[in-house]
Amino acid sequence: MVWFTEAELPGGSSGIRVSIEVTAQLVDERTEFGHIAIYDSPFFGRFLALDGIVQVSESDEFIYHEMMVTLPGLLHGAPQRVLILGGGDGGALKHALGFPSCRAATQVEIDDRVRELCAQYLPSVSSGAFEDPRARLVCGDAYEAVTATDETFDVITLDLTDPVPDGPAARLFQAEYLAAVRDRLTETGIAAIHCGSLLFQEDEVTQMTRMMAEVFPHSTLRSAVVPTYQLSPFGFLYGSRAPLPDLTDAEYDARAAQLTLAPQFLNARMLAATAALPTYQERRFRGTA
């Protein structure tokens, strides 16, 4: 029996690591941006790890991508222009293109080799999204893609690797960059970013929640259990210039019914549930009693 043990998580708790039984390693490649590995596993199916940290798996990618793309898109209502920063596996792009209103979805990935390998070994994650005529693929730096343009977007999703110190994504989890993202939103636009495990990365969740509240006029923390990410509740932050709406069940159902990619995780009840936190986490992450 062979086990993959995930690398230490940024802002993570000491004394615990997550291991996954693997049956085969399909990719073991190093580029100028880091180490790419793809494995087969009995529990998660095929999964991608970058620099030793799991990024996506076949079994539950839909949960993560619905939280990162579908949810902010539904809150917006009819996103026409979507910007995906990172997301080389193509899952975020697939879900963005599931909105009939979407006229253009731009994906900026610094390491195009990630996209190539995921298209080859994890094709179900993207499901042909890379070939959609509405998709614009950019091999480049997500920092420059935001700071060097005056384009605006209805949804911006920061589908980035973890902010490992000195890693390629570290400067993308800073207030200066988040402010640039804010300025690239339309008046009703929404930005989404992940912030780590609510159990194992409390420091990162706390820091990112406070930072988003400082940068965006309106922000909120939601969570969902994505088993691939340490089998624990995982944090998602949303920021906007206009107030984030609270959809009624009927409003959610009407908007979701328009999607060409039907949600498998989200429904009206789950949308409400993602905003709920236990009392001790409310105190820590939202500063409420």
Short mmCIF file of C-alpha atoms in Angstrom, two decimals:
data_model
loop_
_atom_site.label_atom_id
_atom_site.label_comp_id
_atom_site.label_asym_id
_atom_site.label_seq_id
_atom_site.Cartn_x
_atom_site.Cartn_y
_atom_site.Cartn_z
CA MET A 1 0.00 0.00 0.00
CA VAL A 2 1.39 3.41 -1.05
CA TRP A 3 0.39 6.68 0.60
CA PHE A 4 0.68 10.31 -0.52
CA THR A 5 1.10 12.67 2.43
CA GLU A 6 0.15 16.28 1.77
CA ALA A 7 2.74 18.97 2.40
CA GLU A 8 2.41 21.44 5.26
CA LEU A 9 -0.39 23.91 4.64
CA PRO A 10 0.22 27.66 4.88
CA GLY A 11 -1.28 28.99 8.08
CA GLY A 12 -1.97 25.41 9.10
CA SER A 13 -2.00 23.75 12.49
CA SER A 14 1.06 21.78 13.51
CA GLY A 15 0.93 18.13 14.47
CA ILE A 16 -1.35 16.85 11.74
CA ARG A 17 -0.97 15.79 8.10
CA VAL A 18 -3.43 14.19 5.69
CA SER A 19 -2.46 11.02 3.80
CA ILE A 20 -4.21 9.49 0.79
CA GLU A 21 -3.78 5.95 -0.48
CA VAL A 22 -2.64 6.05 -4.11
CA THR A 23 -2.53 3.23 -6.65
CA ALA A 24 -0.50 4.98 -9.36
CA GLN A 25 1.42 8.17 -10.06
CA LEU A 26 0.64 9.29 -13.60
CA VAL A 27 2.56 12.59 -13.68
CA ASP A 28 5.75 13.60 -11.90
CA GLU A 29 7.02 16.75 -13.57
CA ARG A 30 8.79 19.90 -12.49
CA THR A 31 8.46 23.23 -14.29
CA GLU A 32 9.92 26.64 -13.50
CA PHE A 33 6.85 27.31 -11.34
CA GLY A 34 6.84 24.15 -9.25
CA HIS A 35 6.18 20.42 -9.06
CA ILE A 36 3.17 18.87 -10.80
CA ALA A 37 1.91 15.43 -9.77
CA ILE A 38 -1.22 13.50 -10.74
CA TYR A 39 -2.25 10.34 -8.90
CA ASP A 40 -4.93 7.66 -8.98
CA SER A 41 -6.56 6.88 -5.65
CA PRO A 42 -9.36 4.55 -4.49
CA PHE A 43 -11.17 7.24 -2.48
CA PHE A 44 -10.82 10.47 -4.48
CA GLY A 45 -10.29 9.02 -7.93
CA ARG A 46 -7.67 10.90 -9.91
CA PHE A 47 -6.26 14.04 -8.29
CA LEU A 48 -3.78 16.84 -8.94
CA ALA A 49 -1.15 18.01 -6.44
CA LEU A 50 1.05 21.07 -6.92
CA ASP A 51 4.13 21.32 -4.74
CA GLY A 52 2.73 18.55 -2.56
CA ILE A 53 -0.66 20.20 -1.89
CA VAL A 54 -3.81 18.67 -3.36
CA GLN A 55 -5.59 21.04 -5.76
CA VAL A 56 -8.47 19.13 -7.32
CA SER A 57 -9.90 15.63 -7.55
CA GLU A 58 -12.40 13.95 -9.84
CA SER A 59 -14.69 12.96 -6.99
CA ASP A 60 -15.65 16.36 -5.59
CA GLU A 61 -14.34 19.10 -7.89
CA PHE A 62 -17.94 20.18 -8.51
CA ILE A 63 -18.34 21.25 -4.87
CA TYR A 64 -15.31 23.52 -4.96
CA HIS A 65 -16.08 24.99 -8.38
CA GLU A 66 -19.73 25.61 -7.61
CA MET A 67 -18.65 27.55 -4.52
CA MET A 68 -16.00 29.48 -6.45
CA VAL A 69 -17.92 30.23 -9.65
CA THR A 70 -21.55 29.10 -9.67
CA LEU A 71 -22.44 30.69 -6.33
CA PRO A 72 -21.10 34.19 -7.10
CA GLY A 73 -22.58 33.92 -10.58
CA LEU A 74 -26.01 33.10 -9.18
CA LEU A 75 -25.77 35.95 -6.68
CA HIS A 76 -24.94 38.29 -9.55
CA GLY A 77 -27.77 36.91 -11.63
CA ALA A 78 -26.50 37.16 -15.19
CA PRO A 79 -22.69 37.41 -15.44
CA GLN A 80 -21.53 38.30 -18.92
CA ARG A 81 -17.79 38.62 -18.37
CA VAL A 82 -15.89 36.29 -16.04
CA LEU A 83 -12.20 36.40 -15.09
CA ILE A 84 -10.56 33.28 -13.68
CA LEU A 85 -7.14 33.76 -12.09
CA GLY A 86 -5.37 30.40 -11.97
CA GLY A 87 -7.69 27.45 -12.44
CA GLY A 88 -5.44 25.46 -14.76
CA ASP A 89 -7.55 22.31 -14.32
CA GLY A 90 -10.40 23.99 -16.23
CA GLY A 91 -13.13 23.36 -13.69
CA ALA A 92 -13.79 27.02 -12.94
CA LEU A 93 -13.90 27.75 -16.66
CA LYS A 94 -16.43 24.95 -17.21
CA HIS A 95 -18.74 26.32 -14.54
CA ALA A 96 -18.42 29.90 -15.78
CA LEU A 97 -19.46 28.79 -19.25
CA GLY A 98 -22.51 27.10 -17.70
CA PHE A 99 -24.14 30.54 -17.49
CA PRO A 100 -26.02 31.27 -20.73
CA SER A 101 -25.43 34.97 -20.06
CA CYS A 102 -21.65 34.47 -20.18
CA ARG A 103 -20.26 36.05 -23.33
CA ALA A 104 -16.58 35.70 -22.46
CA ALA A 105 -14.60 33.84 -19.80
CA THR A 106 -10.90 34.67 -19.50
CA GLN A 107 -8.60 32.25 -17.69
CA VAL A 108 -5.13 33.42 -16.69
CA GLU A 109 -2.81 30.53 -15.75
CA ILE A 110 0.88 31.14 -15.18
CA ASP A 111 1.92 27.54 -15.86
CA ASP A 112 0.32 26.33 -19.07
CA ARG A 113 1.78 22.89 -18.46
CA VAL A 114 -0.77 22.45 -15.65
CA ARG A 115 -3.58 23.08 -18.13
CA GLU A 116 -2.09 20.68 -20.68
CA LEU A 117 -1.64 17.85 -18.19
CA CYS A 118 -5.07 18.32 -16.63
CA ALA A 119 -6.69 18.29 -20.07
CA GLN A 120 -4.91 15.00 -20.74
CA TYR A 121 -5.25 13.20 -17.41
CA LEU A 122 -8.26 14.91 -15.77
CA PRO A 123 -10.51 15.66 -18.78
CA SER A 124 -13.75 15.31 -16.80
CA VAL A 125 -12.86 18.39 -14.74
CA SER A 126 -12.86 20.74 -17.76
CA SER A 127 -15.25 18.71 -19.96
CA GLY A 128 -14.25 20.49 -23.16
CA ALA A 129 -14.28 24.01 -21.69
CA PHE A 130 -10.89 24.85 -23.19
CA GLU A 131 -12.38 24.45 -26.68
CA ASP A 132 -15.46 26.62 -26.07
CA PRO A 133 -15.37 29.71 -28.36
CA ARG A 134 -16.26 31.94 -25.39
CA ALA A 135 -13.10 30.86 -23.55
CA ARG A 136 -10.01 33.06 -23.71
CA LEU A 137 -6.90 31.29 -22.42
CA VAL A 138 -4.00 33.45 -21.27
CA CYS A 139 -0.67 32.01 -20.18
CA GLY A 140 0.58 34.72 -17.89
CA ASP A 141 0.91 36.27 -14.47
CA ALA A 142 -2.35 36.81 -12.59
CA TYR A 143 -0.87 39.87 -10.88
CA GLU A 144 -0.19 41.66 -14.14
CA ALA A 145 -3.47 40.45 -15.65
CA VAL A 146 -5.35 42.47 -13.02
CA THR A 147 -3.06 45.45 -12.44
CA ALA A 148 -2.29 46.16 -16.10
CA THR A 149 -5.85 46.29 -17.47
CA ASP A 150 -8.87 48.57 -17.23
CA GLU A 151 -11.35 45.83 -18.19
CA THR A 152 -14.14 45.10 -15.74
CA PHE A 153 -15.83 41.79 -14.95
CA ASP A 154 -19.05 40.57 -13.39
CA VAL A 155 -17.36 37.67 -11.60
CA ILE A 156 -13.68 37.34 -10.72
CA THR A 157 -12.62 34.06 -9.17
CA LEU A 158 -9.17 33.72 -7.63
CA ASP A 159 -8.68 29.99 -8.18
CA LEU A 160 -5.09 30.11 -7.00
CA THR A 161 -2.61 27.74 -5.44
CA ASP A 162 -2.12 28.13 -1.70
CA PRO A 163 -0.17 31.20 -0.50
CA VAL A 164 2.99 29.28 0.36
CA PRO A 165 5.65 31.80 1.46
CA ASP A 166 7.82 32.74 -1.54
CA GLY A 167 5.49 30.69 -3.77
CA PRO A 168 4.03 32.02 -7.04
CA ALA A 169 0.66 32.88 -5.43
CA ALA A 170 1.91 34.51 -2.23
CA ARG A 171 1.57 38.11 -3.43
CA LEU A 172 -1.93 37.41 -4.75
CA PHE A 173 -3.26 36.99 -1.21
CA GLN A 174 -2.30 40.53 -0.18
CA ALA A 175 -4.52 43.58 0.38
CA GLU A 176 -2.88 45.54 -2.43
CA TYR A 177 -3.75 42.88 -4.97
CA LEU A 178 -7.25 42.33 -3.63
CA ALA A 179 -7.84 46.08 -3.98
CA ALA A 180 -6.82 45.83 -7.64
CA VAL A 181 -9.28 42.94 -8.05
CA ARG A 182 -12.01 45.06 -6.43
CA ASP A 183 -11.35 47.85 -8.92
CA ARG A 184 -11.79 45.45 -11.83
CA LEU A 185 -15.35 44.55 -10.79
CA THR A 186 -18.44 46.04 -12.37
CA GLU A 187 -20.79 47.91 -10.05
CA THR A 188 -22.63 44.65 -9.26
CA GLY A 189 -19.62 42.37 -9.72
CA ILE A 190 -18.50 39.76 -7.18
CA ALA A 191 -15.03 38.37 -6.42
CA ALA A 192 -14.48 34.93 -4.89
CA ILE A 193 -11.38 33.51 -3.21
CA HIS A 194 -10.71 30.42 -1.10
CA CYS A 195 -9.18 30.83 2.35
CA GLY A 196 -8.36 27.34 3.63
CA SER A 197 -9.70 24.76 6.05
CA LEU A 198 -11.72 26.23 8.90
CA LEU A 199 -10.31 23.50 11.16
CA PHE A 200 -6.68 23.18 10.12
CA GLN A 201 -5.91 26.68 8.77
CA GLU A 202 -7.60 28.95 11.29
CA ASP A 203 -4.90 31.61 11.07
CA GLU A 204 -5.22 31.89 7.29
CA VAL A 205 -9.03 32.02 7.45
CA THR A 206 -8.92 34.73 10.13
CA GLN A 207 -6.35 36.81 8.26
CA MET A 208 -8.12 36.54 4.90
CA THR A 209 -11.57 37.28 6.35
CA ARG A 210 -10.29 40.47 7.97
CA MET A 211 -8.41 41.49 4.84
CA MET A 212 -11.45 41.06 2.60
CA ALA A 213 -13.54 43.14 5.02
CA GLU A 214 -10.96 45.91 4.88
CA VAL A 215 -10.66 45.91 1.08
CA PHE A 216 -14.24 45.36 -0.10
CA PRO A 217 -17.24 47.48 0.93
CA HIS A 218 -19.16 44.22 1.33
CA SER A 219 -17.74 40.77 2.08
CA THR A 220 -18.85 37.48 3.57
CA LEU A 221 -17.41 34.11 4.57
CA ARG A 222 -19.14 30.88 3.55
CA SER A 223 -18.02 27.28 3.91
CA ALA A 224 -18.55 23.86 2.40
CA VAL A 225 -17.10 20.43 3.06
CA VAL A 226 -14.91 19.57 0.08
CA PRO A 227 -13.51 16.17 1.12
CA THR A 228 -10.38 16.62 -1.00
CA TYR A 229 -9.38 19.55 1.21
CA GLN A 230 -8.49 17.88 4.49
CA LEU A 231 -11.95 16.27 4.91
CA SER A 232 -13.12 19.40 6.72
CA PRO A 233 -15.18 22.58 6.22
CA PHE A 234 -13.36 24.78 3.71
CA GLY A 235 -13.65 28.56 3.57
CA PHE A 236 -14.77 30.72 0.66
CA LEU A 237 -14.79 34.51 0.75
CA TYR A 238 -16.85 36.82 -1.45
CA GLY A 239 -16.32 40.54 -1.91
CA SER A 240 -18.26 43.17 -3.80
CA ARG A 241 -18.81 46.89 -4.18
CA ALA A 242 -22.60 46.58 -3.92
CA PRO A 243 -24.40 44.67 -1.14
CA LEU A 244 -24.42 40.92 -1.67
CA PRO A 245 -28.01 39.76 -2.16
CA ASP A 246 -29.87 37.20 -0.07
CA LEU A 247 -31.75 35.06 -2.56
CA THR A 248 -35.12 33.61 -1.66
CA ASP A 249 -35.65 29.94 -2.48
CA ALA A 250 -37.77 30.94 -5.46
CA GLU A 251 -35.12 33.38 -6.73
CA TYR A 252 -32.42 30.75 -6.40
CA ASP A 253 -34.49 28.12 -8.20
CA ALA A 254 -35.32 30.50 -11.05
CA ARG A 255 -31.70 31.48 -11.57
CA ALA A 256 -30.32 27.95 -11.25
CA ALA A 257 -32.86 26.64 -13.76
CA GLN A 258 -31.23 28.79 -16.45
CA LEU A 259 -27.82 27.11 -16.12
CA THR A 260 -26.67 24.69 -18.79
CA LEU A 261 -24.56 22.94 -16.13
CA ALA A 262 -26.99 22.02 -13.37
CA PRO A 263 -25.55 22.36 -9.84
CA GLN A 264 -24.85 19.07 -8.10
CA PHE A 265 -23.98 20.53 -4.70
CA LEU A 266 -25.84 23.81 -4.45
CA ASN A 267 -29.57 24.17 -4.01
CA ALA A 268 -31.62 26.78 -2.18
CA ARG A 269 -31.18 25.02 1.18
CA MET A 270 -27.44 24.49 0.73
CA LEU A 271 -26.97 28.10 -0.34
CA ALA A 272 -28.34 29.17 3.03
CA ALA A 273 -26.35 26.48 4.85
CA THR A 274 -23.03 27.65 3.42
CA ALA A 275 -23.44 30.95 5.29
CA ALA A 276 -23.90 29.25 8.67
CA LEU A 277 -21.03 28.79 11.13
CA PRO A 278 -20.95 27.26 14.62
CA THR A 279 -20.73 29.77 17.45
CA TYR A 280 -17.02 29.35 18.15
CA GLN A 281 -16.15 29.99 14.51
CA GLU A 282 -18.52 32.95 14.36
CA ARG A 283 -16.52 34.45 17.22
CA ARG A 284 -13.16 33.73 15.66
CA PHE A 285 -13.75 34.53 12.01
CA ARG A 286 -16.54 37.12 12.14
CA GLY A 287 -15.89 38.65 15.53
CA THR A 288 -19.46 38.03 16.71
CA ALA A 289 -20.71 36.51 19.94
#
